[in-house]
Short mmCIF file of C-alpha atoms in Angstrom, two decimals:
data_model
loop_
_atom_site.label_atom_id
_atom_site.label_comp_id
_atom_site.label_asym_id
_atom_site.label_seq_id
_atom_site.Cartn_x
_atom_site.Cartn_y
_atom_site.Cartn_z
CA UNK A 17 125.76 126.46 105.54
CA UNK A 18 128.71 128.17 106.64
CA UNK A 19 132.23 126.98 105.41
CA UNK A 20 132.81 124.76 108.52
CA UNK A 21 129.85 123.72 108.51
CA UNK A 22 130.37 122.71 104.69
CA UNK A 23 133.79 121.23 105.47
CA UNK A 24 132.51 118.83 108.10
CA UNK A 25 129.94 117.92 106.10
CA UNK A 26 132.48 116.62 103.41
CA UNK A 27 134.48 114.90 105.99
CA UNK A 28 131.31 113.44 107.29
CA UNK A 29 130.04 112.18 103.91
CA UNK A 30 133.99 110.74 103.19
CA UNK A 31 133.16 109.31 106.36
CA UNK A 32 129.90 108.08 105.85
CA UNK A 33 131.31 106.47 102.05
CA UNK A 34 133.61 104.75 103.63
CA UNK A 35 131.53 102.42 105.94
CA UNK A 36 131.38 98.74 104.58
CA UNK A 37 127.65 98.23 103.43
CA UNK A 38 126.77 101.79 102.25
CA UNK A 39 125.79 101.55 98.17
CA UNK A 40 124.95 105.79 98.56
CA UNK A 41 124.85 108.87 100.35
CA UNK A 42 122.29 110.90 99.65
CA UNK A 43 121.73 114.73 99.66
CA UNK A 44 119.73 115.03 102.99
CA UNK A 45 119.02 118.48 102.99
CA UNK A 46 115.23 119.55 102.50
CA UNK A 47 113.65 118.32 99.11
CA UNK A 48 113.55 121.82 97.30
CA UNK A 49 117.28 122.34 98.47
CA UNK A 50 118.05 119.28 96.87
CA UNK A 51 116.68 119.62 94.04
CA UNK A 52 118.48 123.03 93.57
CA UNK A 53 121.43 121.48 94.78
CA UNK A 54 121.08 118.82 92.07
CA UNK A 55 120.25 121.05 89.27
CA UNK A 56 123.31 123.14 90.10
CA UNK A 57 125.95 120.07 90.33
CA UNK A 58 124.36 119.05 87.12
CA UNK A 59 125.05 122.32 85.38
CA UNK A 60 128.61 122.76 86.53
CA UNK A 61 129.12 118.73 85.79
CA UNK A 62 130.34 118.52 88.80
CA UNK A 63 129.93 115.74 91.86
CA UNK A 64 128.29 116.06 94.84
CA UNK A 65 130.53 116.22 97.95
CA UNK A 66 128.59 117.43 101.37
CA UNK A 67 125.65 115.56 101.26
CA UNK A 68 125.49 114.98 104.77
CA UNK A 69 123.54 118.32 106.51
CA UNK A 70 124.93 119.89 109.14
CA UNK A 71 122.77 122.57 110.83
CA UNK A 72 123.81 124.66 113.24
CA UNK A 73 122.34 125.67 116.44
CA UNK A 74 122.81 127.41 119.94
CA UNK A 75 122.92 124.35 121.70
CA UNK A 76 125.97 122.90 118.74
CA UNK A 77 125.40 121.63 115.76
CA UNK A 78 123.04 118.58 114.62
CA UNK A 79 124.09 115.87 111.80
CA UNK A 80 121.53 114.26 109.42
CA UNK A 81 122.56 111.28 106.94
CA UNK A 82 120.47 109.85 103.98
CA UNK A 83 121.93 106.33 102.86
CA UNK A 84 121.17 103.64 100.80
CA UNK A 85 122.95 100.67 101.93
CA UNK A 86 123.32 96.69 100.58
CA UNK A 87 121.17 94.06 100.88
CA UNK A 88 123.73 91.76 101.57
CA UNK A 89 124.16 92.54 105.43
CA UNK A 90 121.88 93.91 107.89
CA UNK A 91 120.51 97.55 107.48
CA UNK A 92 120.02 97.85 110.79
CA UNK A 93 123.52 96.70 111.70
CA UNK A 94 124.78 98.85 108.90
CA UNK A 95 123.07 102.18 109.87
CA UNK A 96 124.11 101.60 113.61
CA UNK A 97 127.78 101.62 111.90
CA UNK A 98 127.51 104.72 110.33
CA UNK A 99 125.97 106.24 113.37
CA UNK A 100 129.56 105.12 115.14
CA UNK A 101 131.70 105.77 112.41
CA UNK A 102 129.81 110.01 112.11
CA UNK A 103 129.92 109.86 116.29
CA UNK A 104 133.78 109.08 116.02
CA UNK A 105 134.39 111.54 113.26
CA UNK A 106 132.55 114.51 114.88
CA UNK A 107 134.41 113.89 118.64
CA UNK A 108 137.86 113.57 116.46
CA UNK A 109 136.80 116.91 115.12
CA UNK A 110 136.43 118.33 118.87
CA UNK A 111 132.58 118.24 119.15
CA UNK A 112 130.73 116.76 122.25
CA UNK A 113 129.78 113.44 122.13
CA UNK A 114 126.13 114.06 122.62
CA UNK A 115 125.43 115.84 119.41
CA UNK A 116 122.74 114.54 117.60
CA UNK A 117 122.87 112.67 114.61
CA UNK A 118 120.15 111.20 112.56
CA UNK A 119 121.04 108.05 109.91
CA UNK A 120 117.69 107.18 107.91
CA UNK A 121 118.03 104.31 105.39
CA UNK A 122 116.50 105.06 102.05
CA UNK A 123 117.01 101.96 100.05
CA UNK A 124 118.03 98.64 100.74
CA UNK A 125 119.13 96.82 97.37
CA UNK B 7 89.00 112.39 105.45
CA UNK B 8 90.97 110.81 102.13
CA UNK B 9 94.42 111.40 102.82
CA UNK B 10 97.22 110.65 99.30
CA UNK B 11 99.60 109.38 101.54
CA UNK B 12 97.83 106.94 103.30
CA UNK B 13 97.94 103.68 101.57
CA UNK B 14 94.53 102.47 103.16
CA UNK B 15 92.98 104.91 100.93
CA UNK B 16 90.83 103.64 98.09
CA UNK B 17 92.63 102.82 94.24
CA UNK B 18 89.48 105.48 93.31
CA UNK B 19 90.50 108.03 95.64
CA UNK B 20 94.18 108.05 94.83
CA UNK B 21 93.94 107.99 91.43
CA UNK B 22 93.03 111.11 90.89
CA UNK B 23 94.59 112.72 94.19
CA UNK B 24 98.04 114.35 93.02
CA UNK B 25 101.30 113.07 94.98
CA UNK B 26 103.62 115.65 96.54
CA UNK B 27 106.24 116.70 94.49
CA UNK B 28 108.66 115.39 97.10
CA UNK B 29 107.41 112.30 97.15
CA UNK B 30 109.34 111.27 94.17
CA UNK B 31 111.46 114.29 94.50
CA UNK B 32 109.81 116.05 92.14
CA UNK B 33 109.49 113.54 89.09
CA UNK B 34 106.23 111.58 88.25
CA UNK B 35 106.40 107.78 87.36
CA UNK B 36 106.17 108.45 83.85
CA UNK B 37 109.27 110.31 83.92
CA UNK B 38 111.18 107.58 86.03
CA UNK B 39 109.30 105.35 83.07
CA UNK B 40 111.04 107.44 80.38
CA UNK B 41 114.34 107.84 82.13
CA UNK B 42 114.47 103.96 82.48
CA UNK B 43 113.47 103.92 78.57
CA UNK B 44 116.11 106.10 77.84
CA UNK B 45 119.26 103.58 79.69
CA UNK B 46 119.33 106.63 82.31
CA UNK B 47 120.53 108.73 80.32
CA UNK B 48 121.64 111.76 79.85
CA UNK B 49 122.33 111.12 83.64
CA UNK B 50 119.61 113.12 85.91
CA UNK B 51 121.53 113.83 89.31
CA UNK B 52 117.53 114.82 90.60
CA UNK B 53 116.56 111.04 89.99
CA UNK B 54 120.32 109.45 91.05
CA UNK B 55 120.42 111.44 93.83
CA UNK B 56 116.85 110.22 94.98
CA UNK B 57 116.22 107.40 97.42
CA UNK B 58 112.45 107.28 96.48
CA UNK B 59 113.01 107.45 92.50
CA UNK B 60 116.07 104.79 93.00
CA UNK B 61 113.41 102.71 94.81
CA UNK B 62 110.60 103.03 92.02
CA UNK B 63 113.46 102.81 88.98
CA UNK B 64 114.00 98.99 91.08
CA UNK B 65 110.40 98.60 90.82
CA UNK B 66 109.81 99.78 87.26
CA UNK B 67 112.74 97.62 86.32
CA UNK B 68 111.20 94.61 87.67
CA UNK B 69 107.58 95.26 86.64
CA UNK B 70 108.98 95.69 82.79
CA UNK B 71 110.36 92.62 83.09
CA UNK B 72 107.92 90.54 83.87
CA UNK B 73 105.49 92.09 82.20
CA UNK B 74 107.09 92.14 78.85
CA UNK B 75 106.51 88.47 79.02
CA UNK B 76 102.74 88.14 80.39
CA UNK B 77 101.40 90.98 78.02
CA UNK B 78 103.13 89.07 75.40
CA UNK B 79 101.27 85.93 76.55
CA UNK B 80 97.97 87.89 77.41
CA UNK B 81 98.13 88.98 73.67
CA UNK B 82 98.85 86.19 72.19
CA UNK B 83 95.82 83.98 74.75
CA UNK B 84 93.48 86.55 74.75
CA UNK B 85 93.52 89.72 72.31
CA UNK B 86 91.54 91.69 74.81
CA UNK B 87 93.43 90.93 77.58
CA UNK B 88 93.10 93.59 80.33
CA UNK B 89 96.39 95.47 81.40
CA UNK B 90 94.51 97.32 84.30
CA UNK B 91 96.49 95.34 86.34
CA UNK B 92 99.98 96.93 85.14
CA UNK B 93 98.19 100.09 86.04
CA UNK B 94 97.21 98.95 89.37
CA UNK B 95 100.80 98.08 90.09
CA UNK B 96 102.47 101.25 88.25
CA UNK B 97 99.95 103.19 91.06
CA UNK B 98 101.24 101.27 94.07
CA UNK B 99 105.25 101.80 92.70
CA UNK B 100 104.92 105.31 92.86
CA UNK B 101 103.13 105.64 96.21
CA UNK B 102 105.03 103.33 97.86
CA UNK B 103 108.52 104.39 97.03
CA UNK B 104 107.68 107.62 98.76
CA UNK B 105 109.66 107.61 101.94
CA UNK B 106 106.73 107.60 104.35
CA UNK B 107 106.96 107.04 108.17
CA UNK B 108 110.18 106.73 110.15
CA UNK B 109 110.60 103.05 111.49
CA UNK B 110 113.21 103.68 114.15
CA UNK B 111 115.93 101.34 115.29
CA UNK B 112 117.53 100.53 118.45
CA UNK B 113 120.96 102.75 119.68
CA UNK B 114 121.89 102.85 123.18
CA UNK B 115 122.71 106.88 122.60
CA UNK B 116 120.01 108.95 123.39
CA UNK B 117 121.44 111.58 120.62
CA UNK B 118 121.17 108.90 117.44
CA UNK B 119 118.04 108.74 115.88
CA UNK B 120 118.25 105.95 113.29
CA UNK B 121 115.52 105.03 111.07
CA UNK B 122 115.03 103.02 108.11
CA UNK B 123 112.10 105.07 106.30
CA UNK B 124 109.12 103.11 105.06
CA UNK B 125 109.73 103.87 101.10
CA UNK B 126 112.66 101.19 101.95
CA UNK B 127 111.25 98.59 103.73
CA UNK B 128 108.52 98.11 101.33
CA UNK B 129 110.89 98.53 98.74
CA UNK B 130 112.79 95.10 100.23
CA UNK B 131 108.86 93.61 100.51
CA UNK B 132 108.30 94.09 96.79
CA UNK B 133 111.58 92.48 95.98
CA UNK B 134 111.35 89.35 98.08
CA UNK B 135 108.39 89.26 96.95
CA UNK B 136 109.13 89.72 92.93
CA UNK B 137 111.84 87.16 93.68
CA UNK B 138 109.66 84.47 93.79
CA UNK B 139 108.47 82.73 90.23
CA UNK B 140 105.37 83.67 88.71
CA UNK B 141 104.68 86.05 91.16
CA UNK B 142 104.73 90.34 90.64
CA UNK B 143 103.81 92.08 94.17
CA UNK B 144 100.97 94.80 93.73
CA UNK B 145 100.41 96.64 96.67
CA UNK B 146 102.02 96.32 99.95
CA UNK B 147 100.05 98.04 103.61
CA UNK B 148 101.26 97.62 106.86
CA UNK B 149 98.78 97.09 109.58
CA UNK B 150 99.45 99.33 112.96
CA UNK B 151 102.33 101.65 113.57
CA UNK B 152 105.47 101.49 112.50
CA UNK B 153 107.03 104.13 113.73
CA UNK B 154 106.71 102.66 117.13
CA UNK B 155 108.91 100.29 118.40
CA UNK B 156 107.52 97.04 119.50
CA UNK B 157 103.98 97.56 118.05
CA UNK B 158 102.26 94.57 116.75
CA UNK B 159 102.67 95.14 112.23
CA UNK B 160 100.62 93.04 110.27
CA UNK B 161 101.82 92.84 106.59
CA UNK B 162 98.95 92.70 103.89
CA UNK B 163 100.47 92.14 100.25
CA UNK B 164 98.82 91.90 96.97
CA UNK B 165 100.43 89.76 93.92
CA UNK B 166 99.73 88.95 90.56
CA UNK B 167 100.20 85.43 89.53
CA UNK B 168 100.81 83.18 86.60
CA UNK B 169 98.53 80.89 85.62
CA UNK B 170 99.40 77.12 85.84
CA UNK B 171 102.10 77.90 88.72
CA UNK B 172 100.83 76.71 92.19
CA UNK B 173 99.90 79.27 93.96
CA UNK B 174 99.53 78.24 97.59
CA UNK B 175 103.16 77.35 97.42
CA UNK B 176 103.83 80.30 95.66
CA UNK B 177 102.08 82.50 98.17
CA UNK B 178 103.89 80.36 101.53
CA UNK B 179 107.23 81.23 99.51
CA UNK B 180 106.25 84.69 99.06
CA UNK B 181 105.66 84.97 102.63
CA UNK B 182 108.72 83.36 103.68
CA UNK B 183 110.94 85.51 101.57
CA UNK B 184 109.17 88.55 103.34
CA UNK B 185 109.25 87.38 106.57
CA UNK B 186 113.43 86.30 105.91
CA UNK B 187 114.46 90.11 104.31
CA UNK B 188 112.23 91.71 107.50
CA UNK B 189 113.61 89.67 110.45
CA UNK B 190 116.95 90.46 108.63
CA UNK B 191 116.65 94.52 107.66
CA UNK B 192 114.26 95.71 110.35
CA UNK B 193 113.42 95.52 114.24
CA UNK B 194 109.47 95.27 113.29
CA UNK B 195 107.49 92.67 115.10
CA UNK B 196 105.77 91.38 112.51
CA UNK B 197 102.80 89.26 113.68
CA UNK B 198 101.60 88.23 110.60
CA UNK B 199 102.08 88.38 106.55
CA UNK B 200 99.25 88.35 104.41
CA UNK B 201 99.58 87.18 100.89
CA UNK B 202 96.23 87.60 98.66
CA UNK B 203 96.33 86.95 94.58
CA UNK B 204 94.13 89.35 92.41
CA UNK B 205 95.88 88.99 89.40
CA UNK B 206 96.27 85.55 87.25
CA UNK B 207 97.70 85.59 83.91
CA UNK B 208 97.94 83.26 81.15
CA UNK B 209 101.51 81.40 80.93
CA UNK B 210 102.05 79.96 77.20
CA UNK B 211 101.27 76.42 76.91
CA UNK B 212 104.92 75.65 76.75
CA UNK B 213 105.57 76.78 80.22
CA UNK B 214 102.64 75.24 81.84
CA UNK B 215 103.69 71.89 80.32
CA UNK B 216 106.83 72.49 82.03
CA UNK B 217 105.38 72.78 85.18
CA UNK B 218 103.10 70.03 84.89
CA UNK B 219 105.44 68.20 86.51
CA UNK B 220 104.79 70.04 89.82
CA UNK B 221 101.29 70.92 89.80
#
């Protein structure tokens, strides 16, 4: 990931954190990534801060976020909210408003 | 062909067919086992960090809970009680908290792809259905595809139940409580919700004279 690239994706989780109805955000890179990624924060005790992946791409950049979200509203409604609040955030930040962004829902508790 | 990661396949068959190690991230369910023995702790990021292992810690949490009491009762009823059935359930808590399929929801954008996976919804099953007394969910299939909107799902869940409780109700509650946390969480159109006990346990003859009064 480049430094942009690692910069928006710490906006983007701040972003993501914020949204009412999110519990978590997790790391939603590829699994062995993770678990490096994990293992590393671990030994440097430190937390992790771009969990949202940002790839990059010819055609701009694409946005994946893993979340785990409360039971106590809608997941549905809440994942369509963090879809808006990532689509504001990334045109805010000057990119198209056609970029695509993935929101999965990992746990609902 | 037997495929792990379908939940259709035989207990047999995926007992001794190895999960992914990205199903739970890497860990097995006797690690998330330990790791809930130990208070979670010394923190593991690999297991906090993990939708699927936060889903089967839920589980585990549960399952402990409950069964702490029945084993305690099966022991005391019966001194060779069977525990296959905390087995059974340990089996479906670690397959099932894998994230599985997509099940997409509906964005007007043509760029959003939103999903809630499968590892979550039948994480929300298992609770609504744990929620209801005297019953512990087993395992939990879904009937057609999910991963395409509008498709007919049939839910099929398997429960354990205590002896003495009323089951039939039980079961209509169990299905209600589904049917409520799916209509709410999810765009699936559910047709129908299938509730079938395998499991009854012994409740201690203190508890069943409390429910006498609603039998």
């Amino acid at each position: 990931m480049t430094s942009d690239a690692a910069e928006l994706s710490e906006r983007l989780t701040r972003t993501v954190r914020a949204v009412p109805g999110v519990t978590d955000v997790y790391d939603a890179g590829p699994t062995i990534a993770r678990m490096a990624a994990a293992t590393v924060n671990a030994a440097l005790r430190r937390e992790p801060t771009g969990l949202v992946r940002v790839a990059g791409g010819s055609a701009g950049p694409s946005v994946a976020v893993h979340i785990a979200v409360s039971e106590a509203g809608s997941a549905a409604e809440t994942c369509r909210h963090v879809y808006d609040a990532v689509l504001a955030q990334l045109i805010s930040d000057g990119y198209p408003d056609t970029t695509p962004v993935k929101v999965t829902v990992g746990r609902i508790s | 062909m037997t495929n792990p990661q379908d939940p259709a396949t035989p207990a047999s068959d995926r007992a001794v067919l190895a999960l992914e190690p990205g199903d739970l991230s890497g860990h097995t369910i006797d690690e998330l086992s330990d790791y809930l023995d130990a208070g979670r702790l010394p923190a593991n990021p690999s297991i906090d960090q993990s939708a699927s292992c936060q889903l089967a810690l839920d589980a585990l949490a549960r399952l402990r809970e409950v069964a702490r009491t029945l084993l305690d009762v099966d022991v005391r009823n019966a001194p060779a009680a069977d525990d296959n059935w905390v087995h059974r359930i340990l089996d479906n808590i670690g397959l099932e908290a894998r994230a599985g399929r997509d099940i997409p929801l509906r964005h007007p954008a043509p760029s959003a792809e939103l999903v809630l996976t499968e590892g979550a919804v039948r994480g929300i099953i298992r609770t609504a259905g744990d929620s209801i007394d005297g019953i512990l969910i087993g395992r939990c299939r879904f009937s057609g595809d999910v991963s395409v909107p509008g498709e007919p799902i049939s839910v099929s869940v398997e429960a354990s139940a205590v002896w003495g409780k009323p089951i039939m109700a039980a079961a209509d509650r169990v299905r209600q409580a589904i049917h409520r946390e799916l209509q709410t969480h999810t765009e699936l159109n559910v047709t129908d919700i299938d509730v079938t006990v395998h499991d009854i346990h012994m409740a201690d003859d203190a508890e069943a004279d409390d429910q006498a009064g609603v039998r």
